[in-house]
Amino acid sequence: MNTADLFGPSALERARLVWLHNTLHAHAHRYYVLDEPSVPDAEYDRLFHELQGLELRYPELLTADSPTQRVGGRALAQFAQVRHALPMLSIRTETDTQGSGAENFDARLRRELGLTELDAPLDYVAEPKFDGLAMSLRYEKGVLVQAATRGDGEMGEEVTQNIRTIGQIPLRLPLGVPAVLEVRGEVYMRRDDFETLNQRQREKIAAGAKGEKTFVNPRNAAAGAVRQLDPAIAAQRPLSFFAYGLGEITPALKGGPDFVTHLELLLTLKSWGFPVSTLVQQAHGATELVAFYADIGAQRDSLGFDIDGVVYKVNSLVLQRRLGFVTREPRWAVAHKFPAQEMQTTVLAIDVQVGRTGKLTPVAKLAPVFVGGVTVTNATLHNEDEARRKDVRVGDTVIVRRAGDVIPEVVSVVFPESASPEAPPRGAMFTMPGSCPVCNSLAVREEGEADYRCTGGLYCRAQRKQALLHFAQRRAVEVEGLGDKLVDQLVDAGVIHTLPDLYRLGFRAMAEIEQVTTDALYARLSDTERQHIALEQLKSLERMAQLSAQNIVQALEKSKQTTLPRFLFGLGIRHVGEATAKELARHFGKLDAVMQASEAQLLEVADVGPIVAKSLRTFFDQAHNREVVEQLRACGLSWPEGDPAPLAVQPLSGKTLVLTGTLPSLDREQAKARIEAAGGKVAGSVSKKTSFVVAGAEAGSKLEKARELGVPVLDEAELLEMLNGRV
Ligand code: D41
């Protein structure tokens, strides 16, 4: 004990305690009641532990209303309270994000079981730890009768109506299941569903809808959906489920399914129709647990959903019983966490970045922070509206989220209640500059668009740089070694003005001296002479070694043999991605045919809709773009050309589709046009003859009718797949 402790808490410590109480209560309210957390979990945990530390040191400070005395989520008043037949346990967490987290767990269990080094490795099941909310599903005589949140583990909220809307949860189980069966698992929202939901919310807000908000992360969106009072709204929030355990089961295992391991339990749940994660694995001993942690950690970003760690469970149910519990935590399981995907940091500045197509993106420059396994110093604010809606300002403390392959983003400002009282007044609200920060050209925001764009085109150095990087990337024409540093140097030094200059390095300076055009100069020189000039030009750049210069010259030569799809994609025509470029190349066979195609002809291509067709026409109608293509060809870029191969069979011929609700990107007319172009028909009402119903947001009775009649329902993504002839 510290000598100071004998005298009790100081005034400063008392004040800190009051502040911690208030702050943690406020955070907990926003987290549990509003589903709108104000700080990252990691920050909440830090403050919570600080309070626990104070209370441990000065027991006289511990009061019944302390935030530390409330375990888990408090049940909400709006929903009926239900007592869990068997308490829902919580799970011990191991925050050490090294392999030692798994090793410690294994060593502890071996000690508790009295095993020595001579005994065999323990048998485990390793599961991903879904970042959602725990749910208990009660089935009586095979029928779902109740779904309840975990609450405090003893009492939860009855949310059966909302849970019934989750397609993955069986409402009825096969014959022969135990008369009473409680299945426990995690309700979560997939990342794509989360993005779609937030996009829809943003559109509603933009359209002036009151009381709508966006969600900070998939978990909060899932929690919000589960606790949505209106089941019709809950039904529009696509949720998923994953089963990981059991509650009450009667008759007990005897006479019922006789599993003796956790793995058998999971397989049985699967056979009854519950989703069980395919990532679950059996593991022997600490080594395999460590390997699982690393393996799942490596996959984390590419999974379709958030996980915050993995869970290890002793496989043998006999051993589980022997190990038992400490308070509410089983000794036989542990959650091994990954680095947090949300952290807080401060905004040092808000810059505006210029993209390849001139799009201006506000980017928050941050004090470096470790999020989701990497150090982040930049986070996107998407566009002006988003930056203003979130009201992010220089100096603010913000939550940064990095999950999946997406760019880190600022999700929200840490609300002022938790800001220190000495905090200086906030900076000014963000406004988009009226002109491009790089080239000073006018920045415009077109009607109905969220983004401002620089109107400088290739006059804008930022756009030029991005265009070059896009052209030279691996998926396009691929010039190995041409990274952003070199592009910066080449453009800033005036060596490259246009795309073809990439293949005429050093020619601008020389043409100027000789008073000829670069085209004329190029035509006059031999390949060896051209490469020599390029090499000298590269070597004249700062920090450019002889060898790297040679490598670049070689990479440029190599890139000249390309393919039509790579070349088309590399041109950076708006809305023409890799897939579209491939379709264009397949359909037309030759570049000239693509360049000359009318909008109507372009619309015949599988991947091409009105927006893409227009964009292609606009691009090739501009003389300077056609000139770029000609010059690149003159520089020796070539690719095999083929014969046109329009689609033989139309993917939707003979099919009748019905549209309902609002689709995320196509409007009604566009969807109709695309379906008809693919040989399909669009009808106004659903009948047995309907082939498919395409449903978007706020789909109503037509969707219900489709379900009644068993007509397959597609979302927009699936429709697009079909239009492309991929299904
Ligand atoms: O994926 C999860 N979030 C997950 C949660 C999981 N894979 N397994 C879990 N296992 C348990 C025990 C060991 C108690 C059956 C859990 C949870 N519990 C849990 N989730 C929330 C509180 C407890």
PDB file of C-alpha atoms and ligand atoms in Angstrom, residues 89-91 127-132 134 150 186 242 244-245 308 311 313 330 332-333, ligand 1:
ATOM      1  CA  LEU A  89     -22.246 -16.751 -19.308  1.00  0.00           C
ATOM      2  CA  SER A  90     -19.680 -14.226 -20.276  1.00  0.00           C
ATOM      3  CA  ILE A  91     -16.281 -15.043 -21.537  1.00  0.00           C
ATOM      4  CA  GLU A 127     -13.914 -20.201 -33.311  1.00  0.00           C
ATOM      5  CA  PRO A 128     -13.910 -16.691 -34.701  1.00  0.00           C
ATOM      6  CA  LYS A 129     -15.271 -14.154 -32.239  1.00  0.00           C
ATOM      7  CA  PHE A 130     -18.047 -12.372 -34.082  1.00  0.00           C
ATOM      8  CA  ASP A 131     -18.534  -8.739 -33.179  1.00  0.00           C
ATOM      9  CA  GLY A 132     -22.272  -8.667 -32.736  1.00  0.00           C
ATOM     10  CA  ALA A 134     -25.266 -12.450 -27.972  1.00  0.00           C
ATOM     11  CA  ARG A 150     -28.105 -11.428 -23.099  1.00  0.00           C
ATOM     12  CA  GLU A 186     -24.243 -14.083 -32.072  1.00  0.00           C
ATOM     13  CA  PHE A 242     -23.953 -17.722 -36.036  1.00  0.00           C
ATOM     14  CA  TYR A 244     -21.903 -21.311 -30.870  1.00  0.00           C
ATOM     15  CA  GLY A 245     -23.517 -22.978 -27.880  1.00  0.00           C
ATOM     16  CA  ASP A 308     -12.799  -8.821 -32.707  1.00  0.00           C
ATOM     17  CA  VAL A 311     -12.484 -17.968 -28.987  1.00  0.00           C
ATOM     18  CA  LYS A 313     -12.963 -23.808 -26.103  1.00  0.00           C
ATOM     19  CA  PRO A 330     -16.332 -20.735 -17.804  1.00  0.00           C
ATOM     20  CA  TRP A 332     -12.735 -23.831 -20.266  1.00  0.00           C
ATOM     21  CA  ALA A 333     -13.073 -20.942 -22.721  1.00  0.00           C
TER      22      ALA A 333
HETATM   23  O1  D41 B   1     -18.427 -15.246 -31.596  1.00  0.00           O
HETATM   24  C1  D41 B   1     -18.655 -14.908 -30.432  1.00  0.00           C
HETATM   25  N1  D41 B   1     -18.895 -13.638 -30.173  1.00  0.00           N
HETATM   26  C2  D41 B   1     -18.710 -15.902 -29.335  1.00  0.00           C
HETATM   27  C3  D41 B   1     -19.229 -15.520 -28.108  1.00  0.00           C
HETATM   28  C4  D41 B   1     -18.249 -17.239 -29.489  1.00  0.00           C
HETATM   29  N2  D41 B   1     -17.725 -17.663 -30.667  1.00  0.00           N
HETATM   30  N3  D41 B   1     -18.319 -18.108 -28.470  1.00  0.00           N
HETATM   31  C5  D41 B   1     -18.832 -17.738 -27.266  1.00  0.00           C
HETATM   32  N4  D41 B   1     -18.890 -18.654 -26.273  1.00  0.00           N
HETATM   33  C6  D41 B   1     -19.386 -18.329 -25.076  1.00  0.00           C
HETATM   34  C7  D41 B   1     -19.412 -19.371 -24.018  1.00  0.00           C
HETATM   35  C8  D41 B   1     -18.057 -19.994 -23.863  1.00  0.00           C
HETATM   36  C9  D41 B   1     -19.831 -18.794 -22.703  1.00  0.00           C
HETATM   37  C10 D41 B   1     -20.409 -20.420 -24.431  1.00  0.00           C
HETATM   38  C11 D41 B   1     -19.295 -16.416 -27.036  1.00  0.00           C
HETATM   39  C12 D41 B   1     -19.830 -16.122 -25.747  1.00  0.00           C
HETATM   40  N5  D41 B   1     -19.853 -17.098 -24.800  1.00  0.00           N
HETATM   41  C13 D41 B   1     -20.351 -14.820 -25.334  1.00  0.00           C
HETATM   42  N6  D41 B   1     -20.718 -13.826 -26.108  1.00  0.00           N
HETATM   43  C14 D41 B   1     -21.155 -12.817 -25.346  1.00  0.00           C
HETATM   44  C15 D41 B   1     -21.071 -13.169 -24.063  1.00  0.00           C
HETATM   45  C16 D41 B   1     -20.586 -14.438 -24.042  1.00  0.00           C
END
